[in-house]
């Protein structure tokens, strides 16, 4: 394997430092693993950080009931191959009430099945730190996020009460009922992640790469009908296009785009040319002004 | 498609309000293609609604992340932005310019290798410019760029530029910089940012971006080896590694190392990098080191080169920058993190407060938010460290409030103080256990806290009578009485209250050490000091008794006529009236001072004491 470029080596070392810091400082940390590329990279880094032992942390996936089937299969394969303990949680109340993006809209769905569900899972297992793959370059309210981001009781984020974070001297102290969210990829960009995936030859879920897939045009987005719960509206029809996904969310809320990029190198070439930001395909972020910041305050990752 | 090997530069931008920082960064992002189309659409929409540039895009809006900030039109925190060229990727910390947010600038500077100091060509070097440059220098930034912005608004006048550059160089001569470049730019139009400006023919130097791509900021590879142990890696009985990030110099297989502050030494038997075994590890790399000998090493220890060891001391002098609304008070205990070690620490003396811009030294008894002081600190146990000027990774620390866990201060070590090394504790053969056994009791401290007039002394007297009657050996310490003697020199300001309780705590500890049951009746309004007393005593020996009497009841009793005086404004710093009282969050015993006869309340305390004695 070719040596990593200096900027990737530096980002890698920093992420390993953050992972070790989390394991050394918290009683019961967990790694949020969604099967997406960012959390797959975090998992890859965790293997390096704790070598020659295993990844040290249980994996938690908050399943909303609308995850891509391929992502779920990938998630299970990864956990099994690492011998990691995988915890899957779905909000039972939301499930019982039949909450879903098609019937209730993206805002209610995300609130109940993602935000609430995450809080339930963290509380039920008593996790005091949760590692995630979020990056500062993703979205503008993330740009000010700390690497060790403190959450009050009830998992609320107070953007004005954030602790100053100096040097690598992370303040890992918690009061009763408080938790920490930890972001080892804070300083990475989307292109850094892909650079790293290419250099390290990291396996990803295939949806990131272009292939002929049956999609429906809805609300200006290309939606992959992953199961029959989405009925076709009058005038809608399924067509097979060469598409890929830039992020992994719930399938009715995640738009694909037409692409021929079938390898990591082709994806990177496409990214360099593309004019759209990463979260553009996500139908949930545009549902209101400053949507992400509001959701984060309520406890979303 | 091959990606060229790239380095990374972490920088921060600072300057006064309206110097155009956010515009500069927004424009750099734009020039480097880091702004996506949909983001640009949002920007265009926001610019019309919130912007200050008419129909042209207001690049500053890209940077102001949080809703509240956007509406206020000022950045209130540090935002991190990314852009890249073929040669380097950049992470920019955008720091606010207004004076009350010094702490944010320090935060951004702590992780930056280079600072871009922005000035408005029309206004030149301002007091704020000097302040920000001085903070950057204090935080260890040795490479700076002076960007003289809005050069278009002074008709691209070379004389204006030269005057400002000379002005700044004169000031910067005292900042011990390694490099300083002055570059004229116009951020809004992009002149001299990424491409040379036709209006600046007289300027022969590089563009701002060109300079940032090539400026050399590497850490000193020849520095002595340091590895703060972050985590002891022990996956199975056959492997024991010390994981951490190299914080200075480099180490190779077979090199000798010592554990700083101990006599333990060994050699490096194995080094695991991110991809397995390596022969050498240098500063910045996250590694796991295996030693030839099985030493008792834990998180917080530091591996070091034997020939050039770090200081190891429990007292040191440092610059402290205070970041909290509640002032730093000498004597108060804070949690301190240095490297991978956590301990408790207090400031033993503020040598002076510093005006960073003029370097003028002022006397100070406390440090307020955003103030910088040169302080002496004492830690609960000795730590390994270097002077910050020699190593930014091993000479820095943060201070954390032990109650709220907020990060309240940061510091840069200047030098160790060796006084502690010459004062050793004497050990005596007759110890506390022996004395306690002779008295036939378990020593303890009963700490009564509450407002003036709450009934602390009244209850304490009854408790002592009861204990004495039962054959216990007791002593009472009372706030008013001690202030006639030991604490005669102290007043009632927050600083003096902290020192008052520190002395009382030491006396109480000595008496408990002598075997006594000590009853302390002090308003002791601050949680931090009560926690300090608790920490000085064995687990369970400190009993915090909150005499919880409503202010109205205390004021109505007013046994000493103090409340009347305080309400008339004659007594400053009176707890409950003009000075705060922080009630205990988890007292061992809460007595409703208005809800029962003192005898009944005292009996509850006696019960707690007897229960402890029987354990």
PDB file of C-alpha atoms in Angstrom, chain A residues 32-276:
ATOM      1  CA  UNK A  32     -22.720   4.784  16.373  1.00  0.00           C
ATOM      2  CA  UNK A  33     -22.546   2.691  13.266  1.00  0.00           C
ATOM      3  CA  UNK A  34     -25.043   3.375  10.515  1.00  0.00           C
ATOM      4  CA  UNK A  35     -23.342   1.553   7.668  1.00  0.00           C
ATOM      5  CA  UNK A  36     -22.669   4.872   5.932  1.00  0.00           C
ATOM      6  CA  UNK A  37     -19.197   5.791   4.677  1.00  0.00           C
ATOM      7  CA  UNK A  38     -18.296   8.082   7.572  1.00  0.00           C
ATOM      8  CA  UNK A  39     -19.114   5.620  10.316  1.00  0.00           C
ATOM      9  CA  UNK A  40     -17.428   2.888   8.287  1.00  0.00           C
ATOM     10  CA  UNK A  41     -14.276   5.008   8.304  1.00  0.00           C
ATOM     11  CA  UNK A  42     -14.611   5.558  12.061  1.00  0.00           C
ATOM     12  CA  UNK A  43     -14.877   1.808  12.536  1.00  0.00           C
ATOM     13  CA  UNK A  44     -11.798   1.289  10.366  1.00  0.00           C
ATOM     14  CA  UNK A  45      -9.930   3.808  12.535  1.00  0.00           C
ATOM     15  CA  UNK A  46     -11.129   2.106  15.719  1.00  0.00           C
ATOM     16  CA  UNK A  47      -9.497  -1.131  14.552  1.00  0.00           C
ATOM     17  CA  UNK A  48      -6.221   0.741  14.192  1.00  0.00           C
ATOM     18  CA  UNK A  49      -6.554   2.659  17.462  1.00  0.00           C
ATOM     19  CA  UNK A  50      -6.968  -0.430  19.623  1.00  0.00           C
ATOM     20  CA  UNK A  51      -4.781  -2.897  17.727  1.00  0.00           C
ATOM     21  CA  UNK A  52      -3.662  -5.526  18.358  1.00  0.00           C
ATOM     22  CA  UNK A  53      -6.956  -5.974  20.266  1.00  0.00           C
ATOM     23  CA  UNK A  54     -10.441  -5.661  18.791  1.00  0.00           C
ATOM     24  CA  UNK A  55     -12.358  -2.408  18.335  1.00  0.00           C
ATOM     25  CA  UNK A  56     -13.120  -2.222  22.082  1.00  0.00           C
ATOM     26  CA  UNK A  57     -16.549  -0.639  21.673  1.00  0.00           C
ATOM     27  CA  UNK A  58     -20.035  -1.956  21.097  1.00  0.00           C
ATOM     28  CA  UNK A  59     -21.725  -0.686  17.931  1.00  0.00           C
ATOM     29  CA  UNK A  60     -25.136   0.969  18.038  1.00  0.00           C
ATOM     30  CA  UNK A  61     -27.409   1.391  15.070  1.00  0.00           C
ATOM     31  CA  UNK A  62     -30.627   3.368  15.342  1.00  0.00           C
ATOM     32  CA  UNK A  63     -32.819   1.741  12.736  1.00  0.00           C
ATOM     33  CA  UNK A  64     -35.805   3.801  11.667  1.00  0.00           C
ATOM     34  CA  UNK A  65     -37.577   1.024   9.804  1.00  0.00           C
ATOM     35  CA  UNK A  66     -36.838   2.799   6.526  1.00  0.00           C
ATOM     36  CA  UNK A  67     -33.180   1.998   6.126  1.00  0.00           C
ATOM     37  CA  UNK A  68     -31.937   0.673   2.798  1.00  0.00           C
ATOM     38  CA  UNK A  69     -31.937  -3.124   2.974  1.00  0.00           C
ATOM     39  CA  UNK A  70     -28.461  -3.161   1.475  1.00  0.00           C
ATOM     40  CA  UNK A  71     -27.204  -0.932   4.270  1.00  0.00           C
ATOM     41  CA  UNK A  72     -28.624  -3.249   6.917  1.00  0.00           C
ATOM     42  CA  UNK A  73     -26.979  -6.253   5.327  1.00  0.00           C
ATOM     43  CA  UNK A  74     -23.656  -4.394   5.104  1.00  0.00           C
ATOM     44  CA  UNK A  75     -23.968  -3.329   8.744  1.00  0.00           C
ATOM     45  CA  UNK A  76     -24.494  -6.916   9.881  1.00  0.00           C
ATOM     46  CA  UNK A  77     -21.603  -8.207   7.781  1.00  0.00           C
ATOM     47  CA  UNK A  78     -19.220  -5.594   9.166  1.00  0.00           C
ATOM     48  CA  UNK A  79     -20.167  -6.236  12.792  1.00  0.00           C
ATOM     49  CA  UNK A  80     -19.847  -9.982  12.338  1.00  0.00           C
ATOM     50  CA  UNK A  81     -16.476  -9.784  10.605  1.00  0.00           C
ATOM     51  CA  UNK A  82     -15.069  -7.686  13.464  1.00  0.00           C
ATOM     52  CA  UNK A  83     -16.653  -9.780  16.174  1.00  0.00           C
ATOM     53  CA  UNK A  84     -18.141  -6.586  17.559  1.00  0.00           C
ATOM     54  CA  UNK A  85     -21.279  -6.458  19.657  1.00  0.00           C
ATOM     55  CA  UNK A  86     -24.026  -4.814  17.587  1.00  0.00           C
ATOM     56  CA  UNK A  87     -27.025  -3.212  19.246  1.00  0.00           C
ATOM     57  CA  UNK A  88     -29.920  -2.289  16.986  1.00  0.00           C
ATOM     58  CA  UNK A  89     -32.632  -0.046  18.370  1.00  0.00           C
ATOM     59  CA  UNK A  90     -35.908   1.104  16.865  1.00  0.00           C
ATOM     60  CA  UNK A  91     -38.290   3.396  18.741  1.00  0.00           C
ATOM     61  CA  UNK A  92     -41.037   0.971  19.836  1.00  0.00           C
ATOM     62  CA  UNK A  93     -43.581   3.763  20.398  1.00  0.00           C
ATOM     63  CA  UNK A  94     -42.998   5.146  16.928  1.00  0.00           C
ATOM     64  CA  UNK A  95     -43.238   1.678  15.476  1.00  0.00           C
ATOM     65  CA  UNK A  96     -46.510   1.033  17.307  1.00  0.00           C
ATOM     66  CA  UNK A  97     -47.951   4.329  16.050  1.00  0.00           C
ATOM     67  CA  UNK A  98     -46.817   3.526  12.554  1.00  0.00           C
ATOM     68  CA  UNK A  99     -44.695   6.665  12.214  1.00  0.00           C
ATOM     69  CA  UNK A 100     -43.038   6.912   8.826  1.00  0.00           C
ATOM     70  CA  UNK A 101     -41.752   9.511   6.422  1.00  0.00           C
ATOM     71  CA  UNK A 102     -44.455   8.944   3.826  1.00  0.00           C
ATOM     72  CA  UNK A 103     -47.383   9.160   6.213  1.00  0.00           C
ATOM     73  CA  UNK A 104     -46.092  11.714   8.721  1.00  0.00           C
ATOM     74  CA  UNK A 105     -43.591  13.784   6.805  1.00  0.00           C
ATOM     75  CA  UNK A 106     -39.845  13.965   7.271  1.00  0.00           C
ATOM     76  CA  UNK A 107     -39.871  16.232  10.295  1.00  0.00           C
ATOM     77  CA  UNK A 108     -42.075  14.098  12.545  1.00  0.00           C
ATOM     78  CA  UNK A 109     -40.466  10.917  11.288  1.00  0.00           C
ATOM     79  CA  UNK A 110     -36.923  12.102  12.035  1.00  0.00           C
ATOM     80  CA  UNK A 111     -37.921  13.472  15.412  1.00  0.00           C
ATOM     81  CA  UNK A 112     -39.560  10.230  16.561  1.00  0.00           C
ATOM     82  CA  UNK A 113     -37.597   7.545  14.756  1.00  0.00           C
ATOM     83  CA  UNK A 114     -34.123   9.108  14.760  1.00  0.00           C
ATOM     84  CA  UNK A 115     -33.752  11.708  17.530  1.00  0.00           C
ATOM     85  CA  UNK A 116     -36.074  10.102  20.109  1.00  0.00           C
ATOM     86  CA  UNK A 117     -34.860   6.632  19.258  1.00  0.00           C
ATOM     87  CA  UNK A 118     -31.217   7.584  19.734  1.00  0.00           C
ATOM     88  CA  UNK A 119     -31.958   9.087  23.126  1.00  0.00           C
ATOM     89  CA  UNK A 120     -33.886   5.971  24.158  1.00  0.00           C
ATOM     90  CA  UNK A 121     -31.020   3.697  23.161  1.00  0.00           C
ATOM     91  CA  UNK A 122     -28.349   5.779  24.917  1.00  0.00           C
ATOM     92  CA  UNK A 123     -30.458   5.899  28.081  1.00  0.00           C
ATOM     93  CA  UNK A 124     -31.421   2.224  28.030  1.00  0.00           C
ATOM     94  CA  UNK A 125     -27.803   1.079  27.860  1.00  0.00           C
ATOM     95  CA  UNK A 126     -26.380   3.852  30.036  1.00  0.00           C
ATOM     96  CA  UNK A 127     -23.899   4.945  27.374  1.00  0.00           C
ATOM     97  CA  UNK A 128     -22.029   8.031  28.584  1.00  0.00           C
ATOM     98  CA  UNK A 129     -20.216   8.742  25.315  1.00  0.00           C
ATOM     99  CA  UNK A 130     -21.315   8.132  21.741  1.00  0.00           C
ATOM    100  CA  UNK A 131     -18.826   8.279  18.874  1.00  0.00           C
ATOM    101  CA  UNK A 132     -20.147   9.392  15.513  1.00  0.00           C
ATOM    102  CA  UNK A 133     -18.870  10.179  12.056  1.00  0.00           C
ATOM    103  CA  UNK A 134     -20.171  13.749  11.728  1.00  0.00           C
ATOM    104  CA  UNK A 135     -17.812  16.288  10.162  1.00  0.00           C
ATOM    105  CA  UNK A 136     -17.589  20.057  10.506  1.00  0.00           C
ATOM    106  CA  UNK A 137     -17.645  20.572   6.745  1.00  0.00           C
ATOM    107  CA  UNK A 138     -21.034  18.865   6.339  1.00  0.00           C
ATOM    108  CA  UNK A 139     -23.296  21.713   7.223  1.00  0.00           C
ATOM    109  CA  UNK A 140     -22.864  25.135   8.669  1.00  0.00           C
ATOM    110  CA  UNK A 141     -24.209  24.573  12.174  1.00  0.00           C
ATOM    111  CA  UNK A 142     -21.720  21.683  12.420  1.00  0.00           C
ATOM    112  CA  UNK A 143     -18.797  24.036  11.743  1.00  0.00           C
ATOM    113  CA  UNK A 144     -18.813  25.168  15.368  1.00  0.00           C
ATOM    114  CA  UNK A 145     -19.354  21.762  16.886  1.00  0.00           C
ATOM    115  CA  UNK A 146     -16.755  20.569  19.385  1.00  0.00           C
ATOM    116  CA  UNK A 147     -14.841  17.331  18.996  1.00  0.00           C
ATOM    117  CA  UNK A 148     -16.078  16.382  22.470  1.00  0.00           C
ATOM    118  CA  UNK A 149     -19.557  17.849  22.463  1.00  0.00           C
ATOM    119  CA  UNK A 150     -21.229  18.016  25.815  1.00  0.00           C
ATOM    120  CA  UNK A 151     -24.949  17.179  26.182  1.00  0.00           C
ATOM    121  CA  UNK A 152     -26.984  18.114  29.232  1.00  0.00           C
ATOM    122  CA  UNK A 153     -29.516  15.855  30.905  1.00  0.00           C
ATOM    123  CA  UNK A 154     -32.042  14.835  28.250  1.00  0.00           C
ATOM    124  CA  UNK A 155     -29.280  14.988  25.612  1.00  0.00           C
ATOM    125  CA  UNK A 156     -29.950  18.643  24.800  1.00  0.00           C
ATOM    126  CA  UNK A 157     -27.246  20.589  22.989  1.00  0.00           C
ATOM    127  CA  UNK A 158     -26.752  24.198  24.044  1.00  0.00           C
ATOM    128  CA  UNK A 159     -24.789  25.890  21.256  1.00  0.00           C
ATOM    129  CA  UNK A 160     -24.064  28.946  23.395  1.00  0.00           C
ATOM    130  CA  UNK A 161     -22.959  26.962  26.421  1.00  0.00           C
ATOM    131  CA  UNK A 162     -20.354  24.893  24.586  1.00  0.00           C
ATOM    132  CA  UNK A 163     -17.105  24.388  26.416  1.00  0.00           C
ATOM    133  CA  UNK A 164     -14.101  26.087  24.864  1.00  0.00           C
ATOM    134  CA  UNK A 165     -11.918  23.364  23.369  1.00  0.00           C
ATOM    135  CA  UNK A 166      -8.209  24.120  23.420  1.00  0.00           C
ATOM    136  CA  UNK A 167      -5.277  22.123  22.075  1.00  0.00           C
ATOM    137  CA  UNK A 168      -5.985  18.401  22.291  1.00  0.00           C
ATOM    138  CA  UNK A 169      -6.818  18.921  25.964  1.00  0.00           C
ATOM    139  CA  UNK A 170     -10.379  17.675  25.711  1.00  0.00           C
ATOM    140  CA  UNK A 171     -12.635  18.317  28.677  1.00  0.00           C
ATOM    141  CA  UNK A 172     -14.177  14.884  29.156  1.00  0.00           C
ATOM    142  CA  UNK A 173     -15.782  15.531  32.533  1.00  0.00           C
ATOM    143  CA  UNK A 174     -19.489  14.891  32.952  1.00  0.00           C
ATOM    144  CA  UNK A 175     -22.023  15.743  35.639  1.00  0.00           C
ATOM    145  CA  UNK A 176     -24.863  13.432  36.641  1.00  0.00           C
ATOM    146  CA  UNK A 177     -27.171  12.622  33.726  1.00  0.00           C
ATOM    147  CA  UNK A 178     -24.853  14.253  31.193  1.00  0.00           C
ATOM    148  CA  UNK A 179     -23.359  12.577  28.153  1.00  0.00           C
ATOM    149  CA  UNK A 180     -20.786  13.284  25.475  1.00  0.00           C
ATOM    150  CA  UNK A 181     -20.961  13.054  21.703  1.00  0.00           C
ATOM    151  CA  UNK A 182     -17.549  12.540  20.161  1.00  0.00           C
ATOM    152  CA  UNK A 183     -16.628  13.239  16.554  1.00  0.00           C
ATOM    153  CA  UNK A 184     -13.229  11.842  15.488  1.00  0.00           C
ATOM    154  CA  UNK A 185     -13.734  13.052  11.903  1.00  0.00           C
ATOM    155  CA  UNK A 186     -14.452  16.674  12.907  1.00  0.00           C
ATOM    156  CA  UNK A 187     -11.586  18.050  10.846  1.00  0.00           C
ATOM    157  CA  UNK A 188     -12.112  15.849   7.771  1.00  0.00           C
ATOM    158  CA  UNK A 189     -13.812  16.977   4.583  1.00  0.00           C
ATOM    159  CA  UNK A 190     -15.913  14.779   2.336  1.00  0.00           C
ATOM    160  CA  UNK A 191     -13.015  14.580  -0.097  1.00  0.00           C
ATOM    161  CA  UNK A 192     -10.615  13.634   2.713  1.00  0.00           C
ATOM    162  CA  UNK A 193     -12.945  10.762   3.599  1.00  0.00           C
ATOM    163  CA  UNK A 194     -12.955   9.526   0.007  1.00  0.00           C
ATOM    164  CA  UNK A 195      -9.196  10.045  -0.302  1.00  0.00           C
ATOM    165  CA  UNK A 196      -8.788   7.911   2.778  1.00  0.00           C
ATOM    166  CA  UNK A 197     -11.222   5.240   1.572  1.00  0.00           C
ATOM    167  CA  UNK A 198      -9.230   5.017  -1.644  1.00  0.00           C
ATOM    168  CA  UNK A 199      -5.842   4.909   0.057  1.00  0.00           C
ATOM    169  CA  UNK A 200      -6.908   2.335   2.637  1.00  0.00           C
ATOM    170  CA  UNK A 201      -9.099   0.318   0.293  1.00  0.00           C
ATOM    171  CA  UNK A 202     -12.080   0.395   2.650  1.00  0.00           C
ATOM    172  CA  UNK A 203     -15.147  -1.586   1.584  1.00  0.00           C
ATOM    173  CA  UNK A 204     -18.382   0.415   1.418  1.00  0.00           C
ATOM    174  CA  UNK A 205     -22.020  -0.362   0.845  1.00  0.00           C
ATOM    175  CA  UNK A 206     -22.561  -0.619  -2.927  1.00  0.00           C
ATOM    176  CA  UNK A 207     -25.183   2.136  -3.040  1.00  0.00           C
ATOM    177  CA  UNK A 208     -22.352   4.692  -3.079  1.00  0.00           C
ATOM    178  CA  UNK A 209     -21.417   3.464  -6.539  1.00  0.00           C
ATOM    179  CA  UNK A 210     -23.358   3.850  -9.760  1.00  0.00           C
ATOM    180  CA  UNK A 211     -25.431   0.918 -11.032  1.00  0.00           C
ATOM    181  CA  UNK A 212     -28.703   0.578 -12.907  1.00  0.00           C
ATOM    182  CA  UNK A 213     -31.423   0.913 -10.264  1.00  0.00           C
ATOM    183  CA  UNK A 214     -35.202   1.343 -10.470  1.00  0.00           C
ATOM    184  CA  UNK A 215     -36.071   4.881  -9.306  1.00  0.00           C
ATOM    185  CA  UNK A 216     -39.095   7.170  -9.173  1.00  0.00           C
ATOM    186  CA  UNK A 217     -38.986  10.917  -9.711  1.00  0.00           C
ATOM    187  CA  UNK A 218     -40.663  12.631  -6.777  1.00  0.00           C
ATOM    188  CA  UNK A 219     -40.318  16.188  -5.482  1.00  0.00           C
ATOM    189  CA  UNK A 220     -37.374  16.788  -7.795  1.00  0.00           C
ATOM    190  CA  UNK A 221     -35.474  13.814  -6.358  1.00  0.00           C
ATOM    191  CA  UNK A 222     -34.767  10.311  -7.596  1.00  0.00           C
ATOM    192  CA  UNK A 223     -36.121   7.871  -5.022  1.00  0.00           C
ATOM    193  CA  UNK A 224     -35.155   4.223  -4.936  1.00  0.00           C
ATOM    194  CA  UNK A 225     -38.279   2.238  -3.996  1.00  0.00           C
ATOM    195  CA  UNK A 226     -36.700  -0.185  -1.562  1.00  0.00           C
ATOM    196  CA  UNK A 227     -40.021  -1.872  -0.768  1.00  0.00           C
ATOM    197  CA  UNK A 228     -43.702  -1.688  -1.610  1.00  0.00           C
ATOM    198  CA  UNK A 229     -44.651   0.703   1.197  1.00  0.00           C
ATOM    199  CA  UNK A 230     -44.240   3.581  -1.222  1.00  0.00           C
ATOM    200  CA  UNK A 231     -47.215   3.560  -3.559  1.00  0.00           C
ATOM    201  CA  UNK A 232     -46.814   5.209  -6.914  1.00  0.00           C
ATOM    202  CA  UNK A 233     -48.844   8.375  -7.345  1.00  0.00           C
ATOM    203  CA  UNK A 234     -50.829   8.901 -10.543  1.00  0.00           C
ATOM    204  CA  UNK A 235     -48.419   9.733 -13.316  1.00  0.00           C
ATOM    205  CA  UNK A 236     -45.386   8.359 -11.474  1.00  0.00           C
ATOM    206  CA  UNK A 237     -43.547   5.404 -12.908  1.00  0.00           C
ATOM    207  CA  UNK A 238     -40.465   3.463 -12.114  1.00  0.00           C
ATOM    208  CA  UNK A 239     -37.574   3.792 -14.511  1.00  0.00           C
ATOM    209  CA  UNK A 240     -34.175   2.180 -14.446  1.00  0.00           C
ATOM    210  CA  UNK A 241     -31.334   4.677 -14.394  1.00  0.00           C
ATOM    211  CA  UNK A 242     -27.657   4.511 -13.580  1.00  0.00           C
ATOM    212  CA  UNK A 243     -27.621   6.221 -10.194  1.00  0.00           C
ATOM    213  CA  UNK A 244     -25.634   6.398  -6.990  1.00  0.00           C
ATOM    214  CA  UNK A 245     -26.084   7.918  -3.528  1.00  0.00           C
ATOM    215  CA  UNK A 246     -23.864  10.434  -1.886  1.00  0.00           C
ATOM    216  CA  UNK A 247     -25.157   9.892   1.655  1.00  0.00           C
ATOM    217  CA  UNK A 248     -27.111   7.111   3.323  1.00  0.00           C
ATOM    218  CA  UNK A 249     -30.350   8.138   5.009  1.00  0.00           C
ATOM    219  CA  UNK A 250     -33.817   6.665   5.057  1.00  0.00           C
ATOM    220  CA  UNK A 251     -34.599   5.584   1.541  1.00  0.00           C
ATOM    221  CA  UNK A 252     -37.739   7.690   0.984  1.00  0.00           C
ATOM    222  CA  UNK A 253     -35.799  10.776   2.140  1.00  0.00           C
ATOM    223  CA  UNK A 254     -32.557  10.218   0.289  1.00  0.00           C
ATOM    224  CA  UNK A 255     -32.286  11.276  -3.306  1.00  0.00           C
ATOM    225  CA  UNK A 256     -30.016   9.487  -5.741  1.00  0.00           C
ATOM    226  CA  UNK A 257     -28.361  11.246  -8.637  1.00  0.00           C
ATOM    227  CA  UNK A 258     -27.583  10.025 -12.109  1.00  0.00           C
ATOM    228  CA  UNK A 259     -23.999   8.940 -12.304  1.00  0.00           C
ATOM    229  CA  UNK A 260     -21.616   6.593 -14.059  1.00  0.00           C
ATOM    230  CA  UNK A 261     -19.107   6.625 -11.182  1.00  0.00           C
ATOM    231  CA  UNK A 262     -18.744   2.950 -10.329  1.00  0.00           C
ATOM    232  CA  UNK A 263     -15.389   2.988  -8.531  1.00  0.00           C
ATOM    233  CA  UNK A 264     -13.848   5.048  -5.744  1.00  0.00           C
ATOM    234  CA  UNK A 265     -11.620   6.850  -8.247  1.00  0.00           C
ATOM    235  CA  UNK A 266     -14.595   7.693 -10.444  1.00  0.00           C
ATOM    236  CA  UNK A 267     -16.598   8.895  -7.449  1.00  0.00           C
ATOM    237  CA  UNK A 268     -13.745  11.208  -6.465  1.00  0.00           C
ATOM    238  CA  UNK A 269     -13.442  12.539  -9.971  1.00  0.00           C
ATOM    239  CA  UNK A 270     -17.173  13.207  -9.951  1.00  0.00           C
ATOM    240  CA  UNK A 271     -16.977  14.952  -6.583  1.00  0.00           C
ATOM    241  CA  UNK A 272     -14.266  17.257  -7.835  1.00  0.00           C
ATOM    242  CA  UNK A 273     -16.477  18.340 -10.685  1.00  0.00           C
ATOM    243  CA  UNK A 274     -19.853  18.362  -9.023  1.00  0.00           C
ATOM    244  CA  UNK A 275     -21.417  21.583  -7.938  1.00  0.00           C
ATOM    245  CA  UNK A 276     -23.722  20.189  -5.283  1.00  0.00           C
TER     246      UNK A 276
END
